[in-house]
Amino acid sequence: MEFPFLSIITLLPIATAVIILLMPKERGENSRMLALAAMVTTLFLSLYVYIAYYNNLPAPGTPWAETLQFTEEVAWIPSVGISYILGVDGLSATLVLLTAVVGLGGVLISWSIEDRPREFYAFFMLLVAGVQGVFVAVDGFLLFFFYELAVLPMYVMIVIWGWKERREYAAMKLTLYLLIGSFFSFIAFLVLYVQLPNYLPANLPAGLPPLDSAISTFDLRYWSEAQFPFAVQQIWFMPLFVGFAVLAGMFPFHNWSPDGHVAAPTAVSMIHAGVLMKLGAYASMRVGIQILPEGTVYWMPFIILLTLINVLYGAFIAMRQRDLKYLIGYSSVSHMGLVTMGFAAMSLYSFTGAGIQMVSHGIMTALFFAVVGMVYDRAHTRSMDDLSGMRQALPWLVIPFIIAGLVSMGIARPFRLHRRIPHLHGGMGRRYAFFGQYRLWFEPGQLLPNYCAVGRLIYHHHRRLHFTSDS
Amino acid sequence: MAVLSIIITAAYILRAIHKVFWGEYEGEKWHDMRPILPIDKLTLVMFCVILIVIGVIPAVIAPIVEAGMMPVVARVQDAQHAATVIDTVHVAATNFLYWLGGA
């Protein structure tokens, strides 16, 4: 048997959490060393998995089941077709590495936490384990299991260590949104589960034995080959996709996200914006788009409309914020809209762009929240009106904030957008007509507020610089 | 159209940088500020290095993400023949117009 890389990446944080909770209270100091050790180990293992996958990329055209590597398979509840199957494809190998990096950053950032560090690190480890689990799960049931495991520690961590004014409200809102979303996904998933054996093609990819038609399976390798009838796909795509897209902050279900960001402690904000929102996008792609491609095609125009609102509306709200954390919270809603939009454009470039955007946005937002957390810890305010001249007090934060800002402005993004947009507007036959009309209608109207925004910005700067130097 | 979000993003991020880090420094208000710990600096540098590496050499992640997306895209492209929600709306609207004309 091969070395179980993925099991260790997923289960090591859980084991660490258990050990941390078993330690006596007086030795709470040691918990951060344990957490650090676990995260460094995970990082090295994920890096190994990533590099090994990178050096052994599957050929184009390989079915999904055969692109999986580092596969581990153990029967769990065979009577209903649930098994413990882990594996990574190119995207999940990347996201596992991202989670490991952000998790390590989270442990380092909360090094000086005073309030109950033992419990904090235990819950943090559970959160990381849940996120890693979703990325490596190849079994649908396991995926839902880890998904819930990732949501519940969020609630506890926000309520106990969060910002005192908003934490209970924000934590409850976040948990309700996410659990109700996954509830819809799970219903859709179960409906499809019952019908699955009827709609599997005769020739399955190599390595998959024919399915016992009396028992269905949660194994996503079978699901990724299923050909559900069009009517089924039409009905169940939306619950399946949107249920997960709630976690990706998709309009009109984005409202939990900025509140959650603001109320959460710094490390949790980093995981939340950096990885958890990617988890929603990843799951909606893996479960929604991959299983029901015709449903995707059917609903695509509607989803593009939602994501456009998502991107622009998120950006405009961010423009109005005075609180730094709300600013970054809305900005990540806007940027995650670009990821969903990449999915909705349905070409290889757009999907790849969405994947790269997930990674760069993950690191960038984590960095933003780290910087804002440090400012808040020291200045005890996040309001842009109260803060000024921080470059003299905290010079170390200036360059990271500017780098993150440049990334979010898209210094690296035009490359991706340029690749994505032509495919959004063309190359799809009759749909082109729709976009043609759409652009005619909306583009001048959209440009106007932008000029206003930039104008207002320049005016604002001018006035501020001018008057402060005069007076 | 989504490109426009870049302009807005540029606007609010630049404003945030300007307001928080530049401007008058009120020494007496912030005199008791803790310095940044070395461990925090380590984290910041780690993230910055990763961002710059991904930005300058996108080849470190682009091929592997692309490989991961290929099976999904292949499945979606196979389904391109399917009708879309626009067709449904179009049919419904046409029927409605016929109904109006008949009434």
Coordinates of N, CA and C in Angstrom, one line a residue, chain A residues 50 54 60 89-91 94 101 105 108 111 224-226 270 285 289-291 293-294 297-298 301 308 311 315 318-319 321-322 331 341 346 348 351-352 355 363 367-368 374 377-379 384-393 396-398 400-401 405 408-409 413 417 430-431 434 446-447 450 454 456-457 464, chain B residues 1-26 29-30 33-37 39-48 50-52 54 59-73 75-77 79-88:
Chain A
Y50 N 1.4 18.2 -4.5 CA 1.3 19.2 -5.6 C 2.4 18.9 -6.7
Y54 N 2.1 17.7 -10.5 CA 2.5 18.6 -11.5 C 3.4 17.9 -12.5
P60 N -4.6 15.4 -22.0 CA -6.0 15.9 -22.2 C -6.9 14.9 -22.7
D89 N -7.3 15.7 -8.1 CA -7.1 16.1 -9.5 C -6.3 17.4 -9.5
G90 N -6.0 18.0 -10.6 CA -5.1 19.1 -10.7 C -5.6 20.3 -9.8
L91 N -7.0 20.5 -9.9 CA -7.5 21.7 -9.1 C -7.4 21.4 -7.6
T94 N -4.0 21.8 -6.1 CA -3.7 23.2 -5.9 C -4.4 23.8 -4.7
V101 N -1.1 26.5 3.1 CA -0.4 27.8 3.2 C -1.2 28.7 4.1
G105 N -0.4 30.2 7.8 CA -0.5 31.7 8.1 C -1.4 32.0 9.2
L108 N 0.3 31.2 12.5 CA 1.3 32.2 12.9 C 0.7 33.5 13.3
W111 N -0.6 33.8 16.9 CA 0.4 33.3 17.9 C 0.2 34.0 19.2
S224 N -19.5 11.3 -12.2 CA -18.9 12.2 -13.3 C -19.1 11.6 -14.6
E225 N -19.7 10.3 -14.7 CA -20.0 9.7 -16.0 C -21.5 9.7 -16.3
A226 N -22.3 10.0 -15.3 CA -23.7 9.8 -15.4 C -24.3 10.7 -16.5
M270 N -9.1 34.9 7.7 CA -8.2 34.5 6.7 C -8.6 33.2 6.1
M285 N -18.7 23.4 -8.4 CA -18.2 22.9 -9.7 C -18.2 21.4 -9.7
I289 N -21.7 21.4 -11.6 CA -21.4 21.5 -13.0 C -21.0 20.1 -13.6
Q290 N -20.2 19.4 -12.8 CA -19.6 18.2 -13.4 C -20.7 17.1 -13.5
I291 N -21.6 17.1 -12.6 CA -22.6 16.0 -12.6 C -23.8 16.3 -13.6
P293 N -24.1 18.6 -16.6 CA -23.6 19.6 -17.6 C -24.7 20.2 -18.4
E294 N -25.8 19.4 -18.7 CA -26.9 20.0 -19.5 C -27.6 21.1 -18.7
V297 N -25.7 24.2 -18.8 CA -25.9 24.9 -20.1 C -27.2 25.6 -20.1
Y298 N -28.2 24.9 -19.5 CA -29.6 25.5 -19.5 C -29.6 26.8 -18.6
P301 N -27.2 31.4 -18.8 CA -27.4 32.8 -18.9 C -27.9 33.5 -17.7
L308 N -22.7 38.8 -12.8 CA -22.4 40.2 -13.1 C -22.9 41.1 -12.0
V311 N -20.4 40.8 -9.2 CA -19.1 41.4 -9.3 C -19.3 42.9 -9.2
A315 N -18.5 45.4 -5.8 CA -17.5 46.4 -5.9 C -18.1 47.7 -5.5
A318 N -18.4 47.9 -1.8 CA -17.1 48.1 -1.2 C -16.6 49.5 -1.2
M319 N -17.0 50.2 -2.3 CA -16.7 51.6 -2.5 C -17.2 52.4 -1.4
Q321 N -17.8 51.6 1.8 CA -17.5 51.1 3.2 C -16.4 52.1 3.9
R322 N -16.6 52.3 5.2 CA -15.6 53.0 5.9 C -14.8 52.0 6.8
S331 N -15.2 43.3 -1.1 CA -14.3 43.1 -2.3 C -14.2 41.6 -2.6
M341 N -18.3 33.5 -12.5 CA -18.4 33.9 -13.9 C -17.6 33.1 -14.8
M346 N -18.0 28.8 -19.4 CA -17.9 27.4 -19.9 C -16.9 27.2 -21.0
L348 N -12.5 26.3 -21.6 CA -11.3 25.8 -20.8 C -10.6 27.0 -20.2
F351 N -12.5 28.4 -17.2 CA -12.4 27.6 -16.1 C -11.0 27.7 -15.5
T352 N -10.0 27.7 -16.3 CA -8.6 27.8 -15.8 C -8.5 29.1 -15.1
G355 N -10.0 29.0 -11.8 CA -9.1 28.3 -10.9 C -8.0 29.1 -10.4
I363 N -4.8 33.7 -1.5 CA -3.6 34.3 -0.8 C -3.8 35.8 -0.6
L367 N -3.9 37.7 3.0 CA -2.9 38.8 3.3 C -3.6 40.0 3.8
F368 N -4.6 40.4 3.1 CA -5.4 41.6 3.4 C -5.9 41.5 4.9
M374 N -3.8 43.1 12.0 CA -2.7 43.7 12.8 C -3.0 45.1 13.1
D377 N -5.6 45.2 15.9 CA -5.0 44.8 17.2 C -4.3 45.9 17.9
R378 N -3.7 46.8 17.1 CA -2.8 47.8 17.6 C -3.6 49.2 17.8
A379 N -4.4 49.5 16.8 CA -5.1 50.8 16.8 C -6.5 50.7 17.4
M384 N -11.7 53.8 8.4 CA -10.8 54.5 7.6 C -10.7 56.0 8.0
D385 N -11.8 56.5 8.6 CA -11.8 57.9 8.9 C -10.9 58.2 10.1
D386 N -10.8 57.2 11.0 CA -10.0 57.4 12.2 C -8.5 57.1 12.0
L387 N -8.2 56.2 11.1 CA -6.8 55.9 10.8 C -6.2 56.8 9.9
S388 N -5.0 57.2 10.2 CA -4.2 57.9 9.2 C -2.7 57.9 9.6
G389 N -1.9 58.0 8.5 CA -0.4 58.0 8.8 C 0.1 56.8 9.4
M390 N -0.5 55.6 9.1 CA -0.1 54.4 9.7 C 1.3 53.9 9.2
R391 N 1.7 54.5 8.1 CA 3.0 54.1 7.6 C 4.1 54.5 8.5
Q392 N 3.9 55.4 9.4 CA 5.0 55.8 10.3 C 4.9 54.8 11.6
A393 N 3.7 54.4 12.0 CA 3.7 53.6 13.1 C 3.9 52.1 12.8
W396 N 5.9 48.0 8.5 CA 5.9 46.7 7.9 C 4.6 46.3 7.2
L397 N 3.6 47.0 7.5 CA 2.3 46.6 6.9 C 2.1 47.3 5.5
V398 N 2.8 48.3 5.2 CA 2.5 49.1 4.0 C 2.7 48.3 2.7
P400 N 3.1 44.9 2.2 CA 2.1 43.8 2.0 C 0.7 44.3 1.6
F401 N 0.2 45.4 2.2 CA -1.1 45.9 1.8 C -1.1 46.4 0.4
G405 N -3.2 44.8 -2.6 CA -4.1 45.8 -3.3 C -3.8 45.7 -4.8
S408 N -5.4 42.6 -6.1 CA -6.9 42.7 -6.2 C -7.3 43.6 -7.3
M409 N -6.5 44.6 -7.6 CA -6.8 45.5 -8.7 C -6.6 44.8 -10.0
R413 N -4.3 40.3 -13.2 CA -5.5 39.7 -13.7 C -5.8 40.0 -15.1
L417 N -8.4 37.8 -17.4 CA -9.6 38.4 -17.9 C -9.6 38.4 -19.4
R430 N -25.2 30.4 -31.1 CA -26.4 31.3 -31.0 C -26.4 32.2 -29.8
R431 N -25.7 31.7 -28.8 CA -25.8 32.6 -27.6 C -25.1 33.9 -27.8
F434 N -27.4 36.9 -27.8 CA -27.9 37.3 -26.5 C -26.9 38.3 -25.9
Q446 N -23.3 51.1 -17.5 CA -22.4 50.7 -16.4 C -21.2 51.6 -16.3
L447 N -20.8 52.1 -17.5 CA -19.6 52.9 -17.5 C -19.8 54.2 -16.7
N450 N -18.9 54.4 -13.1 CA -17.5 54.2 -12.9 C -16.8 55.5 -13.1
V454 N -14.5 57.2 -10.2 CA -13.1 57.6 -10.3 C -13.0 59.1 -10.1
R456 N -15.0 61.0 -8.3 CA -15.2 61.2 -6.9 C -13.9 61.0 -6.1
L457 N -13.2 59.9 -6.5 CA -12.0 59.5 -5.8 C -10.9 60.6 -6.0
R464 N -8.6 66.4 0.1 CA -8.0 66.0 1.4 C -6.5 66.5 1.4
Chain B
M1 N -17.6 43.4 -19.5 CA -18.2 44.3 -18.5 C -17.6 44.1 -17.2
A2 N -17.2 42.9 -16.9 CA -16.6 42.6 -15.6 C -15.3 43.3 -15.4
V3 N -14.7 43.7 -16.6 CA -13.4 44.4 -16.5 C -13.6 45.7 -15.7
L4 N -14.8 46.2 -15.8 CA -15.1 47.5 -15.0 C -14.9 47.3 -13.6
S5 N -15.0 46.1 -13.1 CA -14.8 45.9 -11.6 C -13.4 46.2 -11.3
I6 N -12.5 46.1 -12.2 CA -11.1 46.4 -11.9 C -10.9 47.9 -11.6
I7 N -11.7 48.7 -12.4 CA -11.6 50.2 -12.1 C -12.1 50.5 -10.7
I8 N -13.2 49.9 -10.4 CA -13.8 50.2 -9.1 C -12.9 49.7 -8.0
T9 N -12.4 48.5 -8.2 CA -11.5 47.9 -7.2 C -10.3 48.9 -7.0
A10 N -9.7 49.3 -8.1 CA -8.6 50.2 -8.0 C -9.0 51.4 -7.2
A11 N -10.2 51.9 -7.4 CA -10.6 53.1 -6.7 C -10.7 52.9 -5.2
Y12 N -11.3 51.8 -4.8 CA -11.5 51.7 -3.4 C -10.2 51.2 -2.7
I13 N -9.4 50.4 -3.4 CA -8.2 50.0 -2.7 C -7.2 51.1 -2.5
L14 N -7.1 51.9 -3.6 CA -6.2 53.1 -3.5 C -6.6 54.0 -2.4
R15 N -8.0 54.2 -2.3 CA -8.5 55.1 -1.3 C -8.1 54.6 0.1
A16 N -8.3 53.2 0.2 CA -8.0 52.6 1.5 C -6.5 52.8 1.9
I17 N -5.6 52.6 0.9 CA -4.2 52.7 1.2 C -3.9 54.1 1.6
H18 N -4.5 55.0 0.8 CA -4.3 56.5 1.1 C -4.7 56.9 2.5
K19 N -5.9 56.5 2.8 CA -6.5 56.9 4.1 C -5.8 56.3 5.3
V20 N -5.5 55.0 5.2 CA -4.9 54.4 6.3 C -3.5 54.6 6.5
F21 N -2.7 54.5 5.4 CA -1.3 54.6 5.6 C -0.6 55.9 5.4
W22 N -1.3 56.8 4.6 CA -0.8 58.1 4.3 C -1.5 59.1 5.2
G23 N -1.3 60.3 5.0 CA -2.0 61.3 5.8 C -1.2 61.7 7.0
E24 N -1.9 62.6 7.8 CA -1.2 63.1 9.1 C -1.0 61.9 10.1
Y25 N 0.2 61.9 10.7 CA 0.4 60.9 11.7 C 0.2 61.6 13.1
E26 N -0.8 61.1 13.8 CA -1.1 61.7 15.1 C -0.3 60.9 16.2
K29 N -1.8 60.0 19.7 CA -3.0 59.1 19.7 C -2.5 57.7 19.6
W30 N -1.5 57.4 18.9 CA -1.0 56.0 18.7 C 0.3 55.7 19.4
M33 N 1.3 51.9 20.7 CA 1.1 50.8 19.7 C 2.2 49.8 19.8
R34 N 1.8 48.5 19.9 CA 2.8 47.4 20.0 C 3.5 47.3 18.6
P35 N 4.7 46.9 18.6 CA 5.4 46.7 17.3 C 4.9 45.4 16.7
I36 N 5.2 45.3 15.4 CA 4.9 44.1 14.7 C 5.9 43.0 15.1
L37 N 5.4 41.8 15.5 CA 6.2 40.7 15.9 C 7.0 40.1 14.7
I39 N 7.2 37.1 14.0 CA 6.4 36.0 13.5 C 5.4 36.5 12.5
D40 N 4.8 37.7 12.8 CA 3.9 38.3 11.9 C 4.6 38.7 10.6
K41 N 5.8 39.3 10.8 CA 6.6 39.7 9.6 C 6.8 38.5 8.7
L42 N 7.1 37.3 9.3 CA 7.4 36.1 8.6 C 6.1 35.7 7.7
T43 N 4.9 35.8 8.4 CA 3.7 35.5 7.6 C 3.5 36.4 6.5
L44 N 3.7 37.7 6.7 CA 3.5 38.7 5.7 C 4.4 38.4 4.5
V45 N 5.7 38.2 4.8 CA 6.7 38.0 3.8 C 6.3 36.7 3.0
M46 N 5.9 35.7 3.7 CA 5.5 34.4 3.0 C 4.4 34.6 2.0
F47 N 3.3 35.3 2.4 CA 2.2 35.6 1.5 C 2.7 36.4 0.3
C48 N 3.4 37.5 0.6 CA 3.9 38.4 -0.5 C 4.7 37.6 -1.5
I50 N 4.6 34.5 -2.2 CA 3.8 33.6 -3.0 C 3.1 34.3 -4.1
L51 N 2.5 35.5 -3.7 CA 1.7 36.3 -4.7 C 2.6 36.7 -5.8
I52 N 3.8 37.2 -5.5 CA 4.7 37.7 -6.5 C 5.1 36.5 -7.4
I54 N 3.5 33.7 -8.1 CA 2.3 33.4 -9.0 C 2.1 34.4 -10.1
A59 N 3.2 30.0 -14.7 CA 3.3 28.6 -15.1 C 3.4 27.7 -13.9
V60 N 3.7 28.2 -12.7 CA 3.7 27.3 -11.5 C 2.3 26.8 -11.2
I61 N 1.3 27.5 -11.5 CA 0.0 26.9 -11.3 C -0.9 26.7 -12.5
A62 N -0.7 27.5 -13.6 CA -1.6 27.4 -14.7 C -1.8 26.0 -15.3
P63 N -0.7 25.2 -15.6 CA -0.9 23.9 -16.2 C -1.7 22.9 -15.3
I64 N -1.4 22.9 -14.0 CA -2.0 21.9 -13.2 C -3.5 22.3 -13.0
V65 N -3.8 23.6 -12.9 CA -5.2 23.9 -12.8 C -6.0 23.6 -14.1
E66 N -5.3 23.9 -15.2 CA -5.9 23.6 -16.5 C -6.2 22.1 -16.6
A67 N -5.2 21.3 -16.2 CA -5.4 19.8 -16.2 C -6.6 19.4 -15.4
G68 N -6.7 20.1 -14.2 CA -7.8 19.7 -13.3 C -9.2 20.1 -13.9
M69 N -9.2 21.2 -14.7 CA -10.5 21.6 -15.3 C -10.9 20.9 -16.5
M70 N -9.9 20.3 -17.2 CA -10.2 19.7 -18.5 C -11.4 18.7 -18.5
P71 N -11.5 17.7 -17.6 CA -12.6 16.8 -17.6 C -13.9 17.5 -17.5
V72 N -14.0 18.5 -16.6 CA -15.2 19.2 -16.4 C -15.6 20.0 -17.6
V73 N -14.7 20.6 -18.2 CA -15.0 21.4 -19.4 C -15.4 20.5 -20.6
R75 N -17.0 17.7 -20.3 CA -18.4 17.4 -20.1 C -19.4 18.5 -20.4
V76 N -19.0 19.7 -20.0 CA -19.9 20.8 -20.3 C -20.0 21.1 -21.8
Q77 N -18.8 20.9 -22.5 CA -18.8 21.2 -24.0 C -19.7 20.1 -24.7
A79 N -22.3 19.0 -23.7 CA -23.7 19.3 -23.4 C -24.2 20.6 -24.1
Q80 N -23.3 21.2 -25.0 CA -23.6 22.5 -25.5 C -24.9 22.5 -26.4
H81 N -25.3 21.3 -26.8 CA -26.5 21.3 -27.7 C -27.8 21.6 -26.9
A82 N -27.7 21.5 -25.6 CA -28.9 21.6 -24.8 C -29.6 23.0 -24.9
A83 N -30.9 23.0 -24.7 CA -31.6 24.3 -24.7 C -31.2 25.1 -23.5
T84 N -31.4 26.4 -23.5 CA -31.1 27.3 -22.4 C -32.4 27.9 -21.9
V85 N -32.2 28.6 -20.7 CA -33.4 29.2 -20.1 C -33.9 30.3 -21.0
I86 N -33.0 30.9 -21.8 CA -33.5 31.9 -22.8 C -34.5 31.4 -23.7
D87 N -34.2 30.1 -24.2 CA -35.2 29.5 -25.1 C -36.5 29.4 -24.5
T88 N -36.5 28.9 -23.2 CA -37.8 28.8 -22.5 C -38.5 30.1 -22.4

